[in-house]
């Protein structure tokens, strides 16, 4: 990718509608909805005064805050008590489709085959390798089931094997705040060394001497990755040497090794600008050299092969990016020579280099394409994909010498598969396809298609749809409409076995590819950020109106879902047009935009200025305030709502949804239900473990199914 965007992949994928609105009775429960106390706080900037009555919730160490969150959890549990049976049914149903004793497709790296497997009845993966031959004896690297047994949350982060295969650096997060501790394990003796590096991003990379390790750490307050350190094996971590400090608060930094294993690379990036430094991995104590000095607005990414570097960049106004080449000795942009020039209609997303071929992951008219180009100029063609609702991407290809391209493919109706395409024979082999157990799933029972809604400014917005065959366009279908729409992150149409629990009950699932993502190229992103951000929200609304006008659904059967920045979208949309939706689910929603973007001590804030704008600038402040969900809650009827968050969330702090719900309770009219569920043990990605997160999904599904009046199979 030309830029790295940390986006949570939410497993919650929902839909509903309203035939038998039992939720109208939920507010009549003997358990009253919690009302957070009001403590007025004035927030003043640009001679504008905002009064925040719930600012006090911004203190997870305050026992009153914890008590309030627990009260909300108790209220939510009480309101959903009558759905416990369907929750259990949904959980078992969704879990029952997943093959428990499963494993990944092995890949070979430096003489070993690496595999991740799951065992029956266990919630966490086991990482192993096999020496030289794919059927050799298993050598267990990590059994996460053993490692996780004493923690309510556990996540094994990056795994980095030393060049001589004898050591592994690995990282662990047991809080869900994405602050990883790096340890080193001897793979020959099994000993875990005393080296313990705290507060890292979780990733580390070895120099070629097998004793020098580079890693990135986070600012303790903002959690911004801001420094790169060098650690020597068998030395005290307090002696580690700082090799780079990223002082610009809008940038993050990271470190990795090139596929060629020749260079250690330090990267620094913001939303709109990137910079790299390189160092020969054989000489880790030498100084890094800047590849191309940062220039505001210049985005680039590098790959090394032979005596050259290949660069994906937007240099020379290449809005959709182009591919260039330069020698190791002359890396600044004056030496870059075009390999694939810029095209207005094609977005370049990624490349993979082989000895004989270059593979380019492109996007045209919203669709993924894998382009195969031989270095000798004799071949240039695309792999065929016969669908408009699919996802294809370059997989794990660590070997330059391979004649096989490993790639991933799935669609809204076809389970995920790992495939290998042979450059010589031109044949594709499916190495593994996701198993969907339970005996009821058949691809041919489902249909998908792409439709185009006209936005209010005349722009056509694509929507990907999937549903069970036999759809009737009579306005009675429950539809779940999902979107993200920020950071240029494209939500491709992909398969979900969990989603089948909705499709099989008559739901249509719709992905609105709104502006703010890059589905239709870089311009699609630029037209949904900063001072054009409202296009994201109005696109979503206009897609909703289209689905209603075309009789896919009605406002009594239309439901909206978004998470994180997608939760911001949901919050803005229901302030603008609440009457369009019968219910919404907002997961870890970013809803207090102005306050957060004015607080540079909050994790990730400063790095977000290029996305949302810096509200210390009055123009950005006023625009941001005009759509911020928390600031625009008003006295009106709102849809039924279930809001979820995590106490330790490092991306969107728990107090944003908590404050939002508290304010909504006091201002909303009507009888719609409003619930807040806080996972007291987890963060932005939800619960850890393979199946534990399904319990929250089952709760959310049950809430929506109950609104639709569907109880049971």
XYZ file of C-alpha atoms in Angstrom:
713
model
C 0.000 0.000 0.000
C 1.153 3.527 -0.694
C 0.134 4.477 2.824
C -0.440 2.395 5.891
C -3.784 2.942 7.579
C -4.575 1.201 10.836
C -8.202 0.371 10.518
C -9.989 -2.045 12.712
C -11.706 -4.833 10.828
C -15.013 -5.074 12.651
C -16.608 -8.487 12.760
C -19.981 -7.031 13.681
C -22.006 -6.974 10.464
C -25.643 -6.362 11.107
C -29.102 -5.704 9.710
C -32.678 -5.399 10.811
C -36.118 -3.920 10.301
C -39.392 -3.586 12.134
C -42.396 -5.843 11.719
C -43.166 -6.386 15.393
C -41.634 -3.498 17.315
C -41.179 -5.061 20.734
C -38.545 -2.464 21.500
C -41.304 0.023 22.185
C -41.919 -1.925 25.368
C -38.305 -2.082 26.428
C -38.212 1.425 27.883
C -41.132 0.411 30.117
C -38.909 -2.002 32.068
C -38.716 -1.593 35.844
C -35.016 -0.865 35.380
C -34.666 2.787 34.479
C -32.165 4.072 31.975
C -29.127 5.557 33.740
C -28.864 9.319 33.726
C -25.327 10.634 34.037
C -24.994 13.637 36.299
C -24.300 16.991 34.683
C -21.238 19.035 35.566
C -21.080 22.044 33.301
C -17.729 22.742 31.686
C -17.175 25.590 29.253
C -14.824 24.977 26.331
C -13.772 28.226 24.681
C -11.817 28.828 21.489
C -12.151 31.352 18.648
C -14.526 33.349 20.896
C -16.955 30.426 20.709
C -18.271 28.762 23.856
C -19.315 25.110 23.953
C -20.842 23.746 27.153
C -20.036 20.103 27.852
C -22.078 18.652 30.720
C -20.402 15.261 30.522
C -16.745 16.162 30.201
C -16.199 14.588 33.639
C -16.579 11.123 32.106
C -13.087 11.651 30.680
C -11.378 9.895 33.610
C -11.188 6.118 33.665
C -9.563 6.265 37.121
C -12.637 7.946 38.606
C -14.757 5.353 40.406
C -17.916 7.290 39.578
C -17.128 6.891 35.888
C -16.694 3.140 36.277
C -19.929 2.922 38.232
C -21.790 4.809 35.525
C -20.444 2.509 32.799
C -21.411 -0.520 34.874
C -24.914 0.902 35.308
C -25.214 1.300 31.550
C -24.042 -2.291 31.079
C -26.590 -3.523 33.613
C -29.332 -1.559 31.866
C -28.366 -2.977 28.476
C -28.337 -6.499 29.879
C -31.785 -5.995 31.397
C -33.225 -4.549 28.191
C -31.911 -7.498 26.197
C -32.705 -10.156 28.783
C -35.622 -11.501 26.764
C -33.233 -12.084 23.827
C -30.836 -14.329 25.738
C -32.124 -17.477 24.038
C -31.664 -16.053 20.539
C -28.249 -14.730 21.579
C -27.197 -18.238 22.565
C -28.656 -19.639 19.363
C -26.851 -17.063 17.238
C -23.545 -17.644 19.022
C -23.699 -21.407 18.519
C -24.850 -20.930 14.932
C -22.019 -18.566 14.030
C -19.422 -20.614 15.894
C -20.775 -23.765 14.264
C -19.906 -22.456 10.797
C -16.250 -22.030 11.741
C -13.869 -24.961 11.396
C -12.266 -25.184 14.817
C -9.410 -27.541 13.909
C -8.096 -25.412 11.080
C -4.777 -24.180 9.734
C -3.377 -21.653 7.295
C -1.733 -22.458 3.980
C 1.986 -23.033 4.731
C 4.513 -20.628 3.260
C 8.264 -21.135 3.003
C 10.800 -18.634 4.319
C 14.531 -19.135 4.723
C 14.374 -22.940 4.825
C 11.261 -23.339 6.989
C 7.581 -23.790 6.297
C 5.421 -21.628 8.577
C 1.871 -22.530 9.612
C -0.736 -21.170 12.010
C -3.263 -23.672 13.285
C -6.266 -23.862 15.571
C -7.246 -26.887 17.626
C -10.687 -28.144 18.597
C -12.068 -26.423 21.671
C -9.298 -23.823 21.844
C -9.758 -20.101 21.337
C -6.277 -18.987 20.289
C -3.851 -19.870 17.482
C -0.748 -22.048 17.635
C 2.218 -20.884 15.563
C 4.572 -23.550 14.258
C 7.164 -24.281 11.597
C 8.581 -27.281 9.745
C 12.169 -27.522 8.622
C 12.771 -27.809 4.876
C 9.839 -30.102 4.032
C 6.154 -29.279 4.322
C 5.422 -32.616 6.013
C 8.349 -32.421 8.465
C 7.848 -32.574 12.231
C 6.056 -29.615 13.795
C 8.185 -27.214 15.817
C 5.896 -25.117 18.022
C 6.885 -21.464 18.185
C 3.988 -20.202 20.310
C 0.878 -21.770 21.792
C -1.255 -18.720 22.484
C -3.763 -20.822 24.426
C -1.124 -21.389 27.091
C 0.135 -17.832 26.916
C -3.367 -16.366 27.284
C -4.721 -18.505 30.115
C -4.061 -15.948 32.875
C -5.467 -12.936 31.000
C -8.950 -11.679 30.153
C -7.430 -10.174 27.001
C -4.451 -11.481 25.030
C -2.963 -10.652 21.669
C 0.295 -11.909 20.193
C 1.664 -9.102 18.049
C 4.551 -9.179 15.601
C 6.739 -12.267 15.143
C 10.216 -11.739 13.678
C 12.595 -14.673 13.074
C 16.339 -13.994 13.102
C 18.205 -14.614 9.812
C 19.905 -17.744 11.220
C 16.482 -19.105 12.339
C 17.617 -19.522 15.962
C 15.811 -16.617 17.638
C 12.397 -15.019 17.504
C 11.351 -11.575 18.674
C 7.680 -11.452 19.558
C 5.299 -9.047 21.262
C 2.315 -9.347 23.591
C -0.554 -7.040 24.573
C -2.633 -8.105 27.595
C -4.564 -4.845 28.058
C -5.921 -4.141 24.547
C -4.410 -0.693 24.384
C -1.977 -1.651 21.608
C 1.066 -1.097 23.805
C 3.094 -4.235 23.216
C 5.954 -5.747 25.216
C 8.683 -7.308 23.067
C 10.469 -10.459 24.261
C 13.093 -12.699 22.643
C 12.939 -16.488 22.588
C 15.682 -18.978 21.726
C 14.135 -21.439 19.304
C 16.867 -24.012 19.898
C 16.630 -24.202 23.696
C 13.139 -22.763 24.218
C 14.514 -20.192 26.667
C 12.795 -16.814 26.839
C 15.481 -14.237 27.491
C 15.244 -11.594 30.173
C 15.158 -8.837 27.534
C 11.815 -7.070 27.949
C 11.054 -3.982 25.887
C 7.950 -2.079 27.004
C 5.496 0.259 25.271
C 6.261 -0.716 21.681
C 4.125 -0.900 18.553
C 4.686 -4.650 18.593
C 6.855 -4.938 15.505
C 10.615 -5.516 15.409
C 13.150 -6.487 12.761
C 16.550 -8.190 12.907
C 19.744 -6.985 11.311
C 21.715 -9.642 9.451
C 24.133 -10.163 12.367
C 21.438 -12.076 14.327
C 22.014 -9.959 17.423
C 20.787 -6.455 16.591
C 17.074 -5.724 16.802
C 15.341 -2.533 15.665
C 11.938 -1.593 17.069
C 9.576 1.366 17.481
C 8.174 2.697 20.740
C 5.192 4.872 21.577
C 4.804 8.140 23.395
C 3.419 7.192 26.823
C 0.641 9.796 26.656
C -0.385 10.114 23.017
C 0.547 6.528 22.009
C 2.096 7.927 18.844
C 4.921 5.763 17.502
C 7.676 8.359 17.677
C 11.072 6.689 18.202
C 13.162 3.871 16.723
C 15.592 2.082 19.010
C 18.361 -0.460 18.493
C 18.761 -3.347 20.932
C 21.775 -5.637 21.206
C 21.173 -9.215 22.320
C 22.226 -9.995 25.901
C 22.392 -6.336 26.895
C 20.181 -4.417 29.290
C 17.270 -2.768 27.483
C 17.937 0.523 29.265
C 21.149 0.669 27.224
C 19.274 0.518 23.917
C 20.325 3.209 21.472
C 17.856 5.695 20.014
C 18.496 5.812 16.261
C 15.581 8.003 15.200
C 13.151 10.420 16.820
C 10.156 11.604 14.816
C 9.518 15.005 16.345
C 6.665 16.079 14.064
C 3.534 15.231 16.065
C 1.537 14.594 12.891
C 3.835 11.715 11.863
C 4.245 8.127 13.030
C 7.391 6.071 12.539
C 8.026 2.359 11.914
C 10.865 0.024 10.935
C 11.106 -3.086 8.741
C 13.428 -5.077 6.475
C 13.067 -5.233 2.697
C 11.987 -8.461 1.010
C 15.532 -8.690 -0.388
C 16.845 -8.748 3.226
C 19.514 -6.229 2.194
C 18.114 -3.101 3.860
C 16.649 -2.023 7.182
C 14.112 0.718 6.476
C 12.804 3.401 8.822
C 9.575 4.946 7.611
C 7.759 8.051 8.779
C 4.312 8.974 7.544
C 1.396 11.279 8.033
C -1.899 11.217 6.173
C -0.430 13.102 3.208
C 3.361 12.816 3.418
C 5.954 10.052 3.775
C 9.703 9.676 4.144
C 12.084 6.704 4.301
C 15.629 6.081 5.490
C 17.693 3.032 4.553
C 20.605 1.133 6.088
C 22.467 -1.924 4.841
C 21.305 -4.751 7.142
C 24.889 -6.091 7.285
C 26.105 -2.922 9.026
C 23.516 -2.126 11.724
C 25.780 0.266 13.605
C 26.180 2.615 10.650
C 23.990 5.655 10.085
C 20.725 5.563 8.147
C 20.525 7.473 4.868
C 17.445 9.444 3.798
C 15.928 7.910 0.664
C 13.948 10.974 -0.413
C 13.542 13.912 1.934
C 9.971 14.573 2.985
C 8.076 17.118 0.978
C 4.594 18.130 2.053
C 2.072 16.212 -0.023
C 4.607 13.721 -1.438
C 3.565 10.138 -0.659
C 5.799 7.275 -1.636
C 6.618 3.688 -0.747
C 9.696 1.646 -1.656
C 10.594 -1.942 -2.563
C 14.121 -3.235 -3.202
C 15.181 -5.742 -5.848
C 18.624 -6.428 -7.303
C 20.510 -3.156 -7.590
C 17.389 -0.998 -7.735
C 14.505 0.374 -5.758
C 10.958 0.491 -7.085
C 8.785 3.338 -5.866
C 5.022 3.834 -5.759
C 4.444 7.575 -5.504
C 2.266 10.544 -6.336
C 5.257 12.591 -7.523
C 4.583 15.045 -10.371
C 0.844 15.229 -9.592
C 0.323 11.487 -10.054
C -2.954 11.576 -8.108
C -3.627 7.847 -8.530
C 0.078 7.042 -8.113
C 2.649 5.646 -10.493
C 5.581 3.217 -10.347
C 9.158 4.397 -10.787
C 12.619 2.853 -10.592
C 15.947 4.152 -9.319
C 19.399 2.781 -8.505
C 20.644 2.142 -4.978
C 23.161 4.962 -5.383
C 20.747 7.690 -6.451
C 17.526 7.497 -4.483
C 16.187 11.069 -4.466
C 13.247 11.767 -6.771
C 15.333 13.499 -9.447
C 16.613 10.027 -10.356
C 13.246 8.273 -10.480
C 12.329 6.856 -13.913
C 8.772 5.817 -14.763
C 8.019 2.104 -15.063
C 4.220 2.460 -15.091
C 3.034 6.048 -15.623
C 0.099 7.710 -13.934
C -3.400 7.032 -15.281
C -6.461 9.086 -14.394
C -8.767 6.061 -14.238
C -6.522 3.531 -12.447
C -5.377 3.626 -8.824
C -2.158 1.753 -8.036
C -2.430 0.168 -4.591
C 0.415 -2.338 -4.227
C 3.171 -4.244 -6.033
C 4.977 -7.566 -5.664
C 8.345 -8.218 -7.290
C 9.585 -11.580 -8.602
C 12.707 -12.472 -10.569
C 10.830 -12.589 -13.861
C 7.640 -10.670 -13.187
C 6.179 -7.560 -11.622
C 2.678 -7.920 -10.165
C 0.614 -4.763 -9.677
C -2.551 -4.523 -7.582
C -4.667 -1.900 -9.362
C -8.189 -0.565 -8.899
C -10.355 0.610 -11.778
C -13.994 1.625 -11.506
C -13.905 0.306 -7.952
C -12.740 -3.199 -8.858
C -9.496 -4.918 -7.831
C -7.233 -6.061 -10.659
C -4.013 -8.085 -10.530
C -1.763 -7.140 -13.432
C 1.100 -9.437 -14.496
C 4.063 -7.843 -16.312
C 7.182 -9.742 -17.360
C 10.470 -7.884 -16.977
C 11.470 -8.829 -20.527
C 8.462 -6.934 -21.904
C 6.879 -9.981 -23.554
C 3.822 -10.245 -21.300
C 1.376 -7.768 -19.786
C -2.075 -9.046 -18.816
C -4.670 -9.207 -16.027
C -6.009 -12.165 -14.065
C -9.725 -12.562 -14.879
C -12.363 -11.943 -12.181
C -15.960 -12.291 -13.319
C -17.847 -10.292 -10.707
C -18.544 -6.768 -9.506
C -18.712 -7.693 -5.828
C -15.385 -9.352 -5.045
C -12.073 -8.697 -3.320
C -8.679 -9.753 -4.697
C -5.324 -8.936 -3.153
C -1.665 -9.921 -3.272
C -0.870 -12.492 -0.596
C 2.324 -13.606 1.133
C 5.115 -14.015 -1.425
C 8.465 -13.950 0.421
C 10.499 -15.664 -2.332
C 11.802 -13.666 -5.339
C 12.585 -16.926 -7.169
C 9.079 -18.365 -7.081
C 7.118 -18.966 -10.276
C 3.894 -18.802 -8.286
C 1.924 -15.739 -7.235
C -0.034 -16.336 -4.064
C -3.135 -14.161 -3.824
C -6.408 -13.992 -1.951
C -9.903 -13.934 -3.409
C -13.426 -13.834 -2.048
C -16.741 -12.215 -2.869
C -19.989 -11.410 -1.155
C -21.186 -14.927 -2.032
C -17.915 -16.907 -2.204
C -15.849 -17.788 0.905
C -12.271 -16.579 1.205
C -9.670 -18.575 -0.670
C -5.899 -18.570 -1.003
C -4.832 -19.204 -4.598
C -1.602 -19.713 -6.482
C -1.184 -18.593 -10.066
C 1.746 -20.071 -11.997
C 3.452 -17.593 -14.323
C 4.695 -20.348 -16.637
C 1.626 -22.587 -16.998
C -0.891 -19.720 -16.593
C -2.964 -21.972 -14.329
C -4.485 -21.149 -10.951
C -4.710 -23.587 -8.069
C -6.943 -23.065 -5.044
C -4.704 -23.906 -2.106
C -7.408 -23.468 0.499
C -10.970 -22.207 0.667
C -12.650 -21.128 3.861
C -14.830 -23.950 5.128
C -18.385 -23.017 6.096
C -19.668 -25.780 8.320
C -23.203 -26.522 9.417
C -24.394 -28.215 6.239
C -26.719 -25.434 5.069
C -24.478 -23.008 3.159
C -24.468 -23.192 -0.647
C -22.993 -20.397 -2.742
C -25.737 -20.726 -5.320
C -28.392 -19.791 -2.734
C -27.168 -16.192 -2.620
C -26.967 -13.339 -5.083
C -24.956 -10.148 -5.162
C -24.815 -7.117 -7.386
C -23.616 -3.546 -7.592
C -26.012 -0.641 -8.042
C -25.404 3.105 -8.328
C -27.227 5.786 -6.353
C -27.227 9.398 -7.475
C -25.984 11.773 -4.799
C -27.497 15.231 -4.432
C -24.613 16.824 -6.364
C -25.083 14.430 -9.285
C -22.212 12.074 -8.435
C -22.953 8.349 -8.777
C -22.210 6.385 -5.580
C -21.793 2.593 -5.859
C -23.513 0.179 -3.455
C -22.624 -3.512 -3.194
C -25.549 -5.736 -2.222
C -25.874 -9.368 -1.139
C -29.020 -11.285 -0.261
C -30.627 -14.688 -0.458
C -32.169 -15.639 -3.794
C -35.839 -14.913 -4.258
C -35.669 -11.225 -3.365
C -38.872 -9.278 -3.966
C -38.663 -5.516 -4.336
C -41.760 -4.670 -2.313
C -40.222 -2.394 0.312
C -40.540 -4.944 3.101
C -36.978 -6.291 3.141
C -34.816 -5.485 6.153
C -31.584 -3.870 4.976
C -28.386 -3.289 6.881
C -26.446 -0.449 5.281
C -22.776 -0.223 6.192
C -20.025 2.266 5.357
C -16.715 3.569 6.664
C -15.699 6.482 4.443
C -12.465 7.860 5.925
C -8.673 7.789 5.541
C -8.947 6.577 1.965
C -9.736 3.133 3.370
C -11.686 1.080 0.873
C -14.260 -1.360 2.194
C -14.255 -4.035 -0.470
C -17.187 -6.449 -0.783
C -16.051 -9.571 1.041
C -17.516 -12.786 2.393
C -18.631 -13.256 5.987
C -19.874 -16.547 7.393
C -21.171 -14.593 10.409
C -23.328 -12.430 8.144
C -25.173 -15.552 6.953
C -27.186 -15.441 10.191
C -28.777 -12.261 8.846
C -28.997 -13.188 5.176
C -30.703 -16.478 6.012
C -33.319 -14.553 7.975
C -34.175 -12.354 5.018
C -31.800 -9.435 5.342
C -30.070 -7.573 2.557
C -26.557 -6.402 3.361
C -25.465 -3.204 1.607
C -22.028 -1.591 1.500
C -22.245 2.066 0.517
C -18.901 3.000 -1.082
C -19.136 6.642 -0.029
C -16.619 9.395 -0.650
C -13.823 9.449 1.886
C -12.675 5.983 0.826
C -10.659 5.240 -2.319
C -13.098 2.866 -4.005
C -13.210 5.065 -7.109
C -9.646 6.349 -6.876
C -7.731 8.973 -4.996
C -10.079 11.798 -5.988
C -12.906 9.857 -4.295
C -10.955 10.160 -1.053
C -10.017 13.811 -1.506
C -13.690 14.675 -2.027
C -14.653 13.253 1.382
C -12.179 14.755 3.850
C -11.303 18.065 5.495
C -13.685 20.767 4.234
C -15.570 18.285 1.980
C -16.173 15.741 4.764
C -19.932 16.210 4.679
C -19.994 14.453 1.290
C -19.366 11.227 3.212
C -22.529 11.723 5.243
C -24.778 12.955 2.444
C -23.597 10.114 0.190
C -24.701 7.622 2.845
C -28.067 9.348 3.232
C -28.596 9.477 -0.535
C -27.757 5.771 -0.789
C -30.392 5.112 1.886
C -32.960 7.111 -0.035
C -32.086 5.194 -3.203
C -32.618 1.824 -1.500
C -36.002 3.035 -0.263
C -37.018 4.541 -3.621
C -36.081 1.328 -5.436
C -38.211 -0.687 -2.986
C -35.346 -2.685 -1.558
C -36.620 -1.562 1.839
C -38.456 1.225 3.683
C -37.558 3.450 6.587
C -39.331 0.941 8.846
C -36.895 -1.730 7.723
C -33.652 0.163 7.137
C -30.763 -0.120 9.596
C -27.363 1.551 9.603
C -24.059 0.411 10.991
C -20.623 1.967 11.298
C -17.595 1.598 13.518
C -14.819 3.963 14.613
C -14.699 6.713 11.943
C -17.714 4.904 10.478
C -19.393 5.556 13.814
C -18.822 9.261 13.205
C -20.656 8.801 9.920
C -23.568 7.120 11.706
C -23.706 9.848 14.361
C -23.759 12.607 11.756
C -26.354 10.847 9.608
C -28.866 10.296 12.407
C -28.584 13.928 13.434
C -29.338 14.936 9.843
C -31.982 12.380 8.813
C -33.012 10.188 11.752
C -36.359 9.399 10.125
C -34.691 7.215 7.477
C -33.583 4.509 9.897
C -35.438 2.261 12.287
C -32.295 1.278 14.163
C -28.553 1.786 14.182
C -25.522 0.172 15.683
C -22.491 2.337 16.386
C -19.317 0.459 17.337
C -16.512 2.372 19.100
C -17.808 5.556 17.426
C -15.664 8.658 16.981
C -18.373 11.189 17.849
C -16.851 14.009 19.924
C -14.784 15.292 17.036
C -14.115 18.873 18.092
C -13.063 18.167 21.674
C -10.842 15.281 20.677
C -9.152 17.143 17.844
C -8.432 20.050 20.194
C -6.744 17.783 22.745
C -3.284 16.864 21.507
C -2.674 14.620 24.540
C -5.238 12.114 23.274
C -3.718 9.231 21.292
C -3.600 9.800 17.542
C -5.039 13.334 17.585
C -2.172 15.247 15.961
C -1.753 12.637 13.255
C -5.376 13.180 12.274
C -5.101 16.836 11.302
C -4.649 16.017 7.599
C -7.834 13.965 7.674
C -10.229 16.167 9.638
C -8.396 19.482 9.831
C -6.846 21.257 12.793
C -9.600 22.997 14.785
C -7.080 25.501 16.128
C -7.726 26.994 12.676
C -11.103 28.731 12.896
C -12.319 27.585 9.472
C -11.726 23.947 10.338
C -13.193 24.461 13.802
C -16.459 25.863 12.464
C -16.802 23.196 9.780
C -15.990 20.384 12.200
C -18.432 21.732 14.760
C -21.176 21.829 12.128
C -21.143 18.024 11.751
C -19.642 16.660 14.998
C -22.283 14.172 16.250
C -21.887 15.075 19.932
C -22.154 18.808 19.292
C -25.228 18.436 17.095
C -27.447 16.197 19.202
C -30.835 17.879 19.286
C -34.334 17.454 20.631
C -35.823 15.101 18.044
C -36.759 11.456 17.624
C -33.822 9.138 17.007
C -33.715 5.543 15.774
C -33.293 2.654 18.202
C -29.610 2.523 19.092
C -27.038 0.148 20.527
C -23.649 1.756 21.072
C -20.574 -0.312 21.937
C -17.124 0.655 23.181
C -14.091 -0.665 25.065
C -12.724 0.801 28.268
C -9.121 0.498 27.070
C -9.674 1.676 23.506
C -6.603 3.526 22.255
C -8.149 4.653 18.958
C -11.484 6.098 20.078
C -11.531 6.768 23.808
C -14.457 5.175 25.664
C -15.707 8.549 26.923
C -16.749 9.677 23.442
C -19.601 7.153 23.068
C -20.351 7.392 26.808
C -20.804 11.178 26.618
C -22.788 10.853 23.389
C -25.245 8.384 24.917
C -25.595 10.517 28.058
C -26.443 13.587 25.978
C -28.813 11.685 23.698
C -30.740 10.410 26.725
C -31.539 13.923 27.897
C -32.459 15.382 24.509
C -34.046 12.685 22.365
C -37.819 12.461 22.197
C -40.055 9.499 21.481
C -39.830 5.933 22.761
C -36.834 4.568 20.907
C -34.428 2.499 22.942
C -30.880 3.697 23.576
C -28.247 1.382 25.046
C -24.526 1.577 25.760
C -22.395 -1.527 26.210
C -18.790 -1.099 27.389
C -16.404 -4.036 27.275
C -14.499 -3.424 30.489
C -11.605 -5.670 29.414
C -10.927 -4.731 25.813
C -10.118 -1.933 23.415
C -10.756 -0.876 19.826
C -10.838 -4.354 18.303
C -13.155 -5.914 20.856
C -12.610 -9.123 22.778
C -9.617 -11.344 22.106
C -9.855 -15.007 21.257
C -11.286 -16.639 18.198
C -14.833 -17.090 19.470
C -15.219 -14.731 22.427
C -15.966 -11.773 20.157
C -18.903 -13.686 18.676
C -20.783 -13.226 21.947
C -20.869 -9.488 21.406
C -21.886 -9.984 17.788
C -24.708 -12.262 18.964
C -25.877 -9.564 21.374
C -25.898 -6.959 18.602
C -27.650 -9.281 16.155
C -30.243 -10.122 18.794
C -30.951 -6.431 19.385
C -31.536 -5.866 15.697
C -33.455 -9.081 15.105
C -35.721 -8.224 18.004
C -36.542 -4.883 16.409
C -37.410 -6.721 13.234
C -39.684 -9.106 15.127
C -37.670 -12.197 14.184
C -37.294 -14.568 17.098
C -35.612 -17.881 16.457
C -34.848 -19.652 13.203
